[in-house]
XYZ file of C-alpha atoms in Angstrom:
691
model
C -41.677 10.982 13.828
C -39.149 10.874 16.747
C -35.423 10.427 16.265
C -34.189 6.902 16.967
C -32.374 6.357 19.990
C -29.847 3.556 20.433
C -30.908 3.080 24.003
C -34.147 1.463 22.545
C -31.979 -1.464 21.152
C -28.856 -1.558 23.290
C -26.065 -3.940 22.958
C -25.849 -5.714 26.370
C -22.243 -6.852 25.375
C -20.572 -4.620 22.608
C -17.776 -6.908 22.414
C -19.876 -9.965 21.567
C -23.047 -8.718 20.007
C -24.193 -6.702 16.960
C -27.132 -4.905 15.705
C -28.779 -6.003 12.567
C -31.151 -4.208 10.271
C -34.099 -5.988 8.734
C -34.858 -3.880 5.649
C -38.558 -4.221 4.841
C -39.696 -4.745 1.223
C -41.230 -1.999 -0.571
C -45.148 -2.254 -0.731
C -45.648 -4.991 -3.451
C -48.738 -3.074 -4.407
C -46.873 0.164 -5.135
C -46.265 1.247 -8.621
C -42.831 2.662 -7.726
C -40.663 0.017 -5.947
C -37.633 2.547 -5.918
C -39.199 5.507 -4.544
C -41.231 3.952 -1.835
C -40.058 5.075 1.807
C -37.507 2.995 3.430
C -38.653 1.040 6.580
C -36.772 -1.355 8.827
C -36.308 -2.642 12.294
C -33.293 -3.134 14.359
C -32.541 -6.123 16.623
C -29.481 -7.574 18.369
C -27.836 -10.876 18.009
C -24.643 -12.479 19.289
C -21.718 -12.691 16.908
C -19.221 -14.375 19.296
C -20.478 -17.235 21.618
C -18.418 -19.065 24.331
C -19.962 -22.424 23.228
C -21.037 -22.762 19.651
C -22.238 -26.272 20.245
C -24.963 -25.300 22.599
C -25.541 -21.591 21.491
C -24.994 -21.411 17.879
C -25.110 -18.211 16.012
C -27.989 -18.784 13.756
C -28.953 -15.295 12.547
C -28.113 -15.081 8.763
C -27.271 -11.637 7.492
C -25.514 -9.879 4.550
C -22.908 -7.102 5.221
C -22.858 -3.992 3.179
C -19.581 -2.483 1.883
C -19.985 1.159 0.541
C -18.728 4.698 0.635
C -20.359 6.926 3.287
C -19.682 9.964 1.229
C -20.570 13.224 2.632
C -21.095 12.845 6.311
C -24.138 15.089 6.085
C -27.266 12.948 6.796
C -29.979 14.370 4.488
C -32.073 11.232 4.171
C -33.784 8.999 6.607
C -34.948 5.431 7.210
C -38.038 4.737 9.321
C -37.660 2.194 12.297
C -41.047 0.633 12.717
C -42.688 -1.524 15.592
C -46.248 -1.257 14.495
C -48.197 -4.253 13.081
C -47.432 -6.413 11.062
C -43.995 -5.819 12.118
C -44.423 -5.385 15.769
C -43.011 -7.565 18.483
C -45.649 -7.284 21.082
C -43.852 -9.005 23.847
C -40.335 -7.727 23.397
C -39.234 -5.441 26.236
C -37.924 -1.973 26.085
C -38.927 -1.442 22.507
C -40.725 1.892 21.823
C -44.173 1.650 20.374
C -43.910 4.666 18.168
C -42.025 4.722 14.981
C -38.781 6.702 14.793
C -36.285 7.553 12.136
C -32.534 7.294 11.611
C -30.854 9.881 9.591
C -28.519 8.281 6.863
C -26.456 9.758 4.133
C -27.335 10.059 0.301
C -25.006 7.310 -0.448
C -26.542 4.943 1.884
C -30.043 5.856 0.789
C -29.248 4.950 -2.726
C -27.640 1.648 -1.766
C -30.581 0.533 0.298
C -33.166 1.409 -2.448
C -31.288 -0.775 -4.834
C -30.793 -3.604 -2.516
C -34.265 -3.664 -1.086
C -36.268 -6.540 -2.318
C -39.996 -5.801 -3.622
C -41.559 -8.653 -1.628
C -39.181 -10.074 0.953
C -37.032 -8.727 3.873
C -33.429 -8.385 3.592
C -31.306 -8.696 6.955
C -28.207 -6.412 6.673
C -25.288 -5.214 8.916
C -24.452 -1.651 7.880
C -21.810 0.168 9.960
C -23.595 3.558 9.631
C -26.620 2.241 11.399
C -25.615 -0.939 13.332
C -23.080 0.955 15.262
C -23.719 3.919 17.587
C -21.212 6.377 15.960
C -21.313 8.817 18.923
C -20.665 6.037 21.605
C -16.788 5.682 21.124
C -16.588 2.856 23.686
C -19.097 0.826 21.670
C -17.448 1.879 18.514
C -14.073 0.642 19.787
C -15.451 -2.879 20.509
C -17.490 -3.025 17.190
C -14.472 -1.974 15.058
C -12.653 -4.910 16.796
C -15.336 -7.202 15.717
C -15.578 -6.205 12.033
C -13.445 -8.861 10.801
C -15.645 -11.442 12.494
C -18.669 -9.723 11.220
C -17.511 -9.746 7.562
C -16.397 -13.338 7.864
C -19.590 -14.427 9.328
C -21.850 -12.673 6.827
C -23.620 -15.080 4.340
C -22.810 -12.503 1.614
C -20.941 -9.333 1.324
C -22.479 -6.637 -0.989
C -20.061 -4.355 -2.466
C -22.000 -1.235 -3.456
C -20.101 0.934 -5.834
C -23.000 3.208 -6.859
C -25.941 3.699 -9.275
C -25.764 2.781 -12.991
C -23.726 5.336 -14.929
C -21.230 5.942 -17.600
C -21.804 2.744 -19.309
C -21.478 0.686 -16.050
C -24.072 -1.825 -17.023
C -21.958 -2.773 -20.080
C -18.853 -3.118 -17.990
C -20.652 -5.446 -15.422
C -22.021 -7.551 -18.171
C -18.669 -7.748 -19.684
C -16.966 -8.555 -16.364
C -19.485 -11.405 -15.899
C -19.198 -12.900 -19.432
C -15.309 -12.734 -19.676
C -14.808 -13.827 -16.018
C -17.121 -16.808 -16.653
C -15.337 -17.486 -19.805
C -11.914 -17.567 -17.793
C -13.343 -19.774 -15.132
C -14.809 -22.342 -17.597
C -11.525 -22.422 -19.387
C -9.800 -23.393 -16.032
C -7.611 -20.320 -15.785
C -7.886 -20.275 -11.968
C -5.781 -23.385 -11.796
C -2.863 -21.555 -13.217
C -2.659 -19.069 -10.378
C 0.129 -21.093 -8.675
C 3.882 -20.310 -8.879
C 4.600 -23.507 -10.774
C 1.975 -23.015 -13.422
C 1.726 -19.297 -13.897
C 4.151 -19.239 -16.854
C 1.804 -21.350 -18.774
C -0.964 -18.684 -18.681
C 0.360 -16.193 -21.166
C 0.399 -18.409 -24.229
C -3.154 -19.608 -23.547
C -4.689 -16.056 -23.590
C -2.178 -14.246 -25.716
C -4.680 -13.735 -28.463
C -7.646 -12.471 -26.446
C -8.701 -9.056 -27.344
C -11.800 -6.867 -26.257
C -14.556 -6.908 -28.944
C -15.092 -3.225 -28.687
C -12.155 -1.825 -27.146
C -12.833 1.831 -27.717
C -16.170 1.879 -25.813
C -15.250 -0.570 -23.257
C -11.892 1.113 -22.188
C -13.748 4.364 -21.580
C -16.485 2.817 -19.475
C -13.978 0.779 -17.523
C -12.046 4.003 -16.741
C -15.096 5.507 -15.277
C -15.810 2.209 -13.428
C -12.379 1.956 -11.834
C -12.607 5.827 -10.818
C -15.568 5.170 -8.521
C -15.066 6.393 -4.840
C -15.395 2.835 -3.331
C -11.901 1.796 -4.756
C -10.205 4.548 -2.813
C -11.939 3.918 0.454
C -9.705 2.212 3.399
C -12.333 0.165 5.152
C -13.525 -1.765 1.979
C -10.229 -3.736 2.127
C -11.321 -6.041 4.986
C -14.983 -5.882 4.093
C -13.947 -7.223 0.627
C -11.555 -10.026 1.711
C -13.176 -11.877 4.526
C -16.519 -13.297 3.068
C -16.320 -16.337 0.724
C -19.450 -14.950 -1.069
C -18.780 -11.398 -2.081
C -20.363 -9.568 -5.075
C -20.053 -6.253 -6.664
C -23.384 -4.398 -6.995
C -23.707 -1.503 -9.453
C -27.220 -0.193 -10.169
C -29.153 -3.469 -10.546
C -26.259 -5.500 -11.918
C -24.515 -8.089 -9.623
C -21.247 -9.888 -10.394
C -19.171 -12.210 -8.179
C -15.796 -10.550 -7.286
C -13.914 -13.666 -8.552
C -15.319 -13.257 -11.921
C -14.200 -9.602 -11.912
C -10.846 -10.626 -10.749
C -10.386 -13.027 -13.737
C -11.903 -10.380 -15.930
C -9.449 -7.698 -14.906
C -6.585 -10.131 -15.388
C -7.607 -11.007 -18.825
C -7.808 -7.188 -19.440
C -4.202 -6.834 -18.289
C -3.026 -9.683 -20.674
C -4.942 -8.056 -23.418
C -3.494 -4.611 -22.755
C -0.004 -6.268 -22.929
C -0.806 -7.544 -26.328
C -2.248 -4.273 -27.468
C 0.786 -2.185 -26.189
C 2.806 -4.299 -28.690
C 0.665 -3.640 -31.521
C 0.082 -0.918 -34.070
C -2.822 0.756 -32.162
C -0.522 2.056 -29.550
C 0.713 4.517 -32.263
C -2.605 6.288 -32.017
C -2.376 8.943 -29.248
C -6.036 8.832 -27.971
C -5.867 4.969 -28.043
C -2.409 4.766 -26.078
C -3.953 7.201 -23.407
C -7.090 5.112 -22.931
C -4.932 1.906 -22.522
C -2.551 3.373 -20.022
C -5.361 4.708 -18.029
C -6.986 1.514 -17.652
C -3.719 -0.510 -17.182
C -3.269 1.518 -13.982
C -6.408 0.098 -12.340
C -6.955 -0.080 -8.592
C -7.923 -3.500 -7.963
C -4.585 -5.477 -7.921
C -3.906 -4.848 -4.117
C -7.433 -5.699 -3.178
C -7.462 -8.988 -5.105
C -4.014 -9.798 -3.873
C -5.296 -9.271 -0.200
C -8.388 -11.343 -0.756
C -6.599 -14.275 -2.476
C -4.103 -14.556 0.290
C -6.708 -14.247 3.131
C -9.129 -16.782 1.384
C -6.236 -19.253 1.099
C -5.286 -18.723 4.689
C -8.784 -19.230 6.001
C -9.201 -22.421 3.951
C -5.939 -23.670 5.571
C -4.128 -24.281 2.321
C -0.507 -25.292 2.634
C 1.906 -22.421 3.010
C -0.878 -19.961 2.973
C 0.484 -17.354 5.495
C -2.063 -14.445 4.890
C -0.957 -10.876 5.357
C 0.403 -9.416 8.416
C -0.577 -5.781 9.491
C 2.780 -4.538 8.312
C 2.321 -6.123 4.808
C -1.162 -4.610 4.528
C 0.139 -1.124 5.480
C 2.743 -1.467 2.824
C 0.412 -2.640 0.251
C -2.106 0.053 0.828
C -0.134 3.139 1.652
C 3.020 2.792 -0.405
C 2.673 4.519 -3.906
C -1.162 4.468 -3.376
C -3.780 6.799 -2.127
C -6.283 4.902 0.302
C -8.564 7.446 2.173
C -9.586 7.380 5.757
C -11.548 10.200 7.463
C -9.534 9.646 10.760
C -5.887 8.964 10.639
C -6.001 6.214 13.223
C -8.445 4.235 11.024
C -5.475 3.748 8.668
C -4.569 1.113 11.146
C -7.885 0.063 12.675
C -9.443 -0.422 9.221
C -6.904 -3.369 8.633
C -6.985 -5.213 12.021
C -9.749 -7.534 11.020
C -7.818 -8.612 8.034
C -4.270 -8.962 9.501
C -3.304 -12.401 10.547
C -1.014 -11.186 13.354
C -3.486 -8.724 15.150
C -3.672 -10.741 18.337
C 0.073 -11.167 18.390
C 0.628 -7.393 18.032
C -1.883 -6.723 20.744
C -3.407 -3.711 18.946
C -6.990 -2.758 19.640
C -9.183 -0.045 18.396
C -9.127 3.039 20.766
C -11.479 5.963 20.079
C -11.128 7.332 23.512
C -7.531 8.227 23.153
C -7.255 11.570 21.567
C -3.523 11.539 20.406
C -3.250 9.786 17.094
C 0.597 9.984 17.502
C 0.401 7.792 20.555
C -1.698 5.139 18.644
C 0.811 5.154 15.709
C 3.838 5.009 17.890
C 2.261 1.860 19.680
C 1.473 0.207 16.329
C 5.047 0.722 15.078
C 6.831 -0.482 18.273
C 4.707 -3.601 18.161
C 5.575 -4.306 14.567
C 9.296 -3.891 15.062
C 9.151 -6.024 18.147
C 7.921 -8.936 16.005
C 10.954 -8.724 13.796
C 10.024 -6.142 11.021
C 12.919 -3.588 11.414
C 12.112 -2.865 7.634
C 9.074 -0.890 8.732
C 11.661 1.960 9.113
C 11.862 2.068 5.430
C 8.496 3.882 5.371
C 9.402 6.373 7.866
C 9.530 9.205 5.538
C 9.186 13.069 5.748
C 7.737 15.403 5.850
C 5.144 13.567 8.248
C 1.636 14.654 8.422
C -1.212 13.320 10.556
C -4.269 14.048 8.308
C -7.896 13.807 9.420
C -10.895 14.777 7.304
C -13.761 17.113 8.431
C -17.358 16.378 7.707
C -17.279 18.469 4.582
C -14.465 16.343 3.246
C -11.726 19.043 3.565
C -8.389 18.111 5.227
C -7.705 18.840 8.843
C -3.888 18.590 9.613
C -3.011 17.478 13.100
C -0.127 19.355 14.898
C 0.991 16.391 16.824
C 4.644 15.362 16.667
C 5.568 11.743 15.778
C 8.851 10.230 17.013
C 11.335 10.410 14.091
C 11.175 6.640 13.763
C 7.436 6.245 13.303
C 5.735 6.106 10.040
C 2.642 8.252 9.577
C 1.195 5.883 6.917
C 0.043 8.830 4.756
C -1.081 8.139 1.186
C 1.670 7.849 -1.434
C 4.648 6.866 0.482
C 7.659 5.954 -1.678
C 8.492 2.186 -2.145
C 11.792 1.176 -0.632
C 14.695 0.864 -3.056
C 14.975 -2.725 -1.649
C 11.473 -3.865 -2.770
C 11.063 -7.536 -3.180
C 8.139 -9.817 -3.462
C 8.543 -11.861 -0.253
C 6.283 -14.617 -1.447
C 8.186 -15.433 -4.534
C 11.650 -13.607 -4.511
C 14.806 -14.506 -2.687
C 16.600 -11.820 -0.519
C 19.765 -10.387 -2.281
C 21.032 -8.254 0.655
C 21.565 -9.236 4.338
C 23.524 -6.556 5.997
C 23.424 -7.876 9.420
C 24.570 -11.306 8.186
C 23.512 -14.843 9.015
C 20.222 -15.531 10.854
C 20.398 -12.162 12.822
C 17.260 -11.303 14.776
C 15.912 -7.808 15.620
C 16.969 -6.868 19.184
C 14.862 -4.532 20.888
C 17.092 -2.730 23.536
C 15.861 -1.524 26.885
C 17.192 0.825 29.389
C 15.879 1.935 32.928
C 16.834 5.379 32.034
C 14.839 5.192 28.580
C 11.333 4.692 29.885
C 9.568 7.032 27.413
C 7.191 5.297 25.186
C 8.414 7.703 22.430
C 11.937 6.061 22.462
C 12.886 2.892 20.607
C 15.964 0.992 21.403
C 17.737 -1.344 18.965
C 20.833 -3.160 18.828
C 23.142 -2.773 15.984
C 26.436 -1.880 14.470
C 28.142 1.473 13.468
C 29.372 1.434 9.831
C 30.722 4.882 9.389
C 30.164 8.563 9.532
C 29.153 10.481 6.397
C 31.842 12.860 5.228
C 30.248 14.423 2.195
C 26.903 14.292 0.413
C 26.083 15.173 -3.206
C 24.487 18.719 -3.760
C 21.220 17.212 -5.004
C 18.892 14.454 -4.200
C 17.823 12.399 -7.071
C 14.212 13.526 -6.871
C 13.256 13.242 -10.559
C 14.365 10.372 -12.632
C 12.279 11.180 -15.802
C 14.636 11.412 -18.811
C 16.440 14.610 -19.243
C 20.050 14.452 -20.303
C 20.928 17.519 -18.451
C 19.647 16.089 -15.207
C 21.469 12.722 -15.823
C 24.497 14.531 -16.600
C 24.476 16.068 -13.157
C 23.561 12.935 -11.470
C 26.416 10.920 -13.110
C 28.797 13.873 -12.429
C 27.848 13.996 -8.657
C 28.557 10.117 -8.380
C 31.933 10.363 -10.290
C 33.161 13.269 -7.984
C 32.327 11.147 -4.916
C 33.834 7.994 -6.351
C 37.121 9.933 -7.119
C 37.503 11.008 -3.573
C 36.732 7.525 -2.340
C 39.482 6.107 -4.438
C 41.918 8.598 -2.684
C 41.180 6.964 0.688
C 43.459 4.063 1.997
C 41.234 2.294 4.268
C 40.679 -1.363 3.114
C 36.936 -1.269 3.209
C 36.731 -4.122 0.857
C 39.611 -6.088 2.354
C 42.085 -7.434 0.014
C 39.851 -6.749 -3.051
C 39.521 -2.991 -2.256
C 41.162 -1.594 -5.339
C 38.974 -3.596 -7.815
C 35.705 -3.227 -5.790
C 36.152 0.591 -5.463
C 36.273 0.775 -9.412
C 32.926 -1.285 -9.512
C 31.389 0.941 -7.012
C 30.933 3.479 -9.762
C 28.234 1.506 -11.714
C 27.002 -0.484 -8.533
C 25.914 2.305 -6.480
C 23.628 4.467 -8.799
C 21.355 1.360 -9.156
C 21.640 -0.005 -5.595
C 23.747 -2.983 -6.942
C 20.536 -4.617 -8.395
C 19.957 -4.921 -12.051
C 16.640 -5.494 -13.831
C 16.227 -6.815 -17.357
C 13.108 -6.720 -19.383
C 14.201 -9.882 -21.088
C 15.682 -11.739 -18.223
C 13.593 -10.233 -15.219
C 15.198 -9.310 -11.918
C 18.542 -10.890 -11.626
C 19.376 -9.642 -8.054
C 22.835 -8.398 -7.516
C 24.335 -6.306 -10.349
C 27.773 -7.698 -9.710
C 26.436 -11.188 -10.869
C 25.843 -9.659 -14.530
C 29.126 -9.165 -16.043
C 27.904 -6.652 -18.548
C 26.342 -4.286 -16.174
C 29.399 -2.131 -16.310
C 29.019 -2.017 -20.118
C 25.297 -0.933 -19.744
C 26.491 1.787 -17.303
C 29.079 3.032 -19.814
C 26.261 2.955 -22.506
C 24.046 5.006 -20.483
C 26.720 7.450 -19.779
C 27.679 7.740 -23.375
C 24.035 8.398 -24.277
C 23.828 11.240 -21.910
C 27.098 12.775 -23.299
C 25.871 12.306 -26.796
C 22.861 14.564 -26.231
C 25.035 16.986 -24.237
C 27.225 17.380 -27.105
C 24.272 17.889 -29.571
C 23.022 20.617 -27.388
C 26.097 22.571 -28.290
C 25.327 22.670 -32.131
C 22.983 24.681 -34.365
C 19.683 22.821 -35.018
C 20.706 21.730 -38.531
C 23.957 20.548 -37.507
C 22.354 18.804 -34.456
C 19.992 16.966 -36.552
C 22.568 15.976 -39.143
C 25.013 14.724 -36.472
C 22.366 12.818 -34.493
C 21.230 10.973 -37.684
C 24.893 10.030 -38.484
C 25.626 8.866 -35.143
C 23.670 5.567 -35.500
C 21.520 6.372 -32.403
C 18.384 4.964 -33.625
C 19.809 1.544 -34.368
C 21.598 1.489 -30.980
C 18.382 2.506 -29.156
C 16.385 -0.063 -30.928
C 18.870 -2.701 -29.888
C 18.712 -1.605 -26.359
C 22.279 -0.246 -26.400
C 21.791 3.320 -24.976
C 21.607 2.148 -21.416
C 17.780 2.329 -21.191
C 17.614 -0.494 -18.661
C 20.469 0.773 -16.604
C 18.558 4.066 -16.264
C 15.421 2.059 -15.216
C 17.655 0.673 -12.502
C 18.486 4.178 -11.365
C 14.769 5.000 -11.002
C 14.787 2.640 -8.043
C 16.941 5.136 -6.143
C 14.528 8.012 -6.655
C 14.384 10.352 -3.454
C 17.864 9.247 -2.356
C 21.173 11.199 -2.410
C 24.696 9.800 -2.971
C 27.141 9.978 -0.108
C 30.754 9.345 0.928
C 31.847 8.233 4.348
C 35.100 8.893 6.144
C 36.510 5.480 5.613
C 35.610 5.631 1.908
C 32.323 3.878 1.607
C 30.102 4.994 -1.401
C 26.382 4.876 -0.963
C 22.948 6.240 -1.435
C 21.029 7.827 1.743
C 17.985 9.819 2.276
C 17.181 13.082 0.486
C 17.979 15.020 3.778
C 21.201 13.074 4.646
C 23.999 15.457 5.608
C 27.602 15.573 6.803
C 28.037 14.024 10.396
C 25.187 11.546 10.013
C 25.817 7.910 10.933
C 25.260 4.754 8.822
C 24.226 1.910 10.821
C 23.007 -1.646 10.564
C 20.351 -2.911 12.907
C 20.344 -6.522 14.117
C 17.824 -8.394 11.795
C 18.247 -5.569 9.178
C 18.749 -6.448 5.429
C 19.903 -2.922 4.641
C 21.570 0.022 6.420
C 20.004 2.918 7.791
C 21.100 6.640 8.535
C 20.739 8.144 11.951
C 21.558 11.660 13.283
C 22.646 12.600 16.867
C 19.352 13.913 18.508
C 18.940 17.583 19.042
C 18.203 19.046 22.412
C 14.653 19.732 21.437
C 14.300 16.128 20.372
C 15.647 14.743 23.558
C 13.446 16.967 25.651
C 10.431 15.701 23.662
C 11.375 12.084 24.466
C 12.385 12.846 28.164
C 9.551 14.968 29.299
C 11.235 18.319 28.752
C 14.802 17.406 30.068
C 17.303 18.401 27.315
C 19.866 15.798 28.660
C 20.734 12.411 27.019
C 19.901 10.403 30.153
C 21.107 7.329 28.522
C 24.552 8.411 28.154
C 26.476 10.507 25.805
C 25.683 10.050 22.228
C 23.148 7.322 22.604
C 20.032 9.187 21.317
C 19.469 9.545 17.713
C 16.887 10.798 15.429
C 15.935 8.579 12.485
C 16.805 9.928 8.868
C 16.060 7.126 6.392
C 17.099 4.008 4.628
C 20.361 3.564 2.738
C 22.480 1.585 0.425
C 26.063 1.345 1.339
C 28.363 -0.526 -1.118
C 30.694 -3.037 0.752
C 28.323 -3.703 3.847
C 25.373 -5.337 2.241
C 26.362 -9.005 2.995
C 27.159 -8.774 6.812
C 30.706 -7.607 6.657
C 30.365 -5.060 9.494
C 28.874 -7.812 11.745
C 32.491 -9.369 12.156
C 33.672 -6.074 13.818
C 32.145 -6.950 17.253
C 33.442 -3.778 18.780
C 31.048 -1.759 16.762
C 28.094 -3.448 18.222
C 25.852 -1.076 20.458
C 22.501 -0.002 21.277
C 20.855 2.876 19.454
C 18.013 4.744 21.069
C 15.822 6.515 18.572
C 13.629 9.479 19.555
């Protein structure tokens, strides 16, 4: 049998047509439906038409969402044109059967999806797109949002039955249907969500030990870590999970998972959590991977239905959801962007199109970053974190690191980026910082001498120059009294030096506010309470200074115990009343949780006396700035000759004027400038060019 050639089923217009696969049924007379050879035919159909009224798209198809797995194609599917499946009058169709090589993962999926007596029409990226034709691939990737939105159903194939998955799928269907019948979906609105907890507070799994272990295996399936599944999962109204021969609608799974999370909350408060094995299992399942997927789907479905105030997710929001504190894989680094274009509601506005002909991934990422900043999202810079790595994957699954240099201001969108210390839920939370004040908008600066696409010009204000940084960055915020003793000590030393400076950085209130900076800065001036929720600015909670003192006293308590013999240490600890204070939340636990927000940052002091937290690699001489339209400050560094040369085609000269070129260092908190104070000093406004 010859190898299939895509020239036999060409796409006349790759920008408007797609190939579909008609998967033939297994021989109904066969005793083994599953093992029968795979057979199909390929044909083309329009997916975009200029006149839907006169030329409607009538071909119905299902789209498959799955994991390719190893790229090695060890299986095959026969493409047949012989009777009874032949099309005698069709032009340019070969008369001899041929075969398409497919991966093991796709082979298993097709054997489970295949119907015993009826054909199934499918769109499958591995077969429907000529993967070796980069021009066609670019057009088809651009169409993927349309493809999945047009499918009559999306089949999310997560693999064969294994590790109790049949029980999990059954439990998902039953509990999800119970939640739907109980009307729980009507509570997923801001004004009614608080009523949901009392309704299901007494729901518990029937057989928690068994179901938790099976759920753990289910959530660990590779499909949940794949990038392309996000848009595949979100765009079709009828989307189902397929595992083995079990099928469950994704909405039922969503409801079941949310019930599970409520149950886990109840279980964590119960006696079972004192059993180590049980506690481990509960925590493993609590960290399940579907939250971001369901969030993206719900927001997109509401947007497509035209519901009031349903804005959908922009590309920047999707990048943040999927690459910050998460690991979402993609075999080619550029696909970290391309895999989301069909889902992002601002793709046309950004003007980003898939390009598989350009070999430089850095050029692609830079163009995307510039487009996002130009639409007003200067907070994209919060995720420009080092050390940057452009990662691609070889066919054997190993990592191939790219040596391309990214401009200092461009995020690499690698998995596991740190969340910004100024994380808020934009759909529900109000902003608490506005460092550029008022309704300031991002100003993208241009200069005829700054023509390089690697340079980003932004209007903004200089706050001050960093005079001193703490010896250590706060890279580990797990409890260790010795570590926290060092952290508090670093902050106190800088605070004492700040008090010696006479510049009135807080105006008439400088003396009092300098005192307060000691407890404001370590938590980024935001305080969170388990009882009251996020309260915004720490200064609005009178007792935060007390909580800071309690946290400091707790650290000193354990430091003192360290100096004692074991018997004396235990006696002194028992006599201190620590257990009671801890049970009452009087050991600064919540203040310490607030400090966790600043993980990866380093305390600094500026020349005028501002106290703040900056990037881990901040150093003396760096400049703290606020960009127009920015909520928080950032730290810049005067560009080196090498960086200038990279931006200016080899010329190590600041062609824009002395001191105008900077490298980007990272985000910052700077006490006393978070409410637009610096904007009043008009003389500080200038253009910054980042290389």
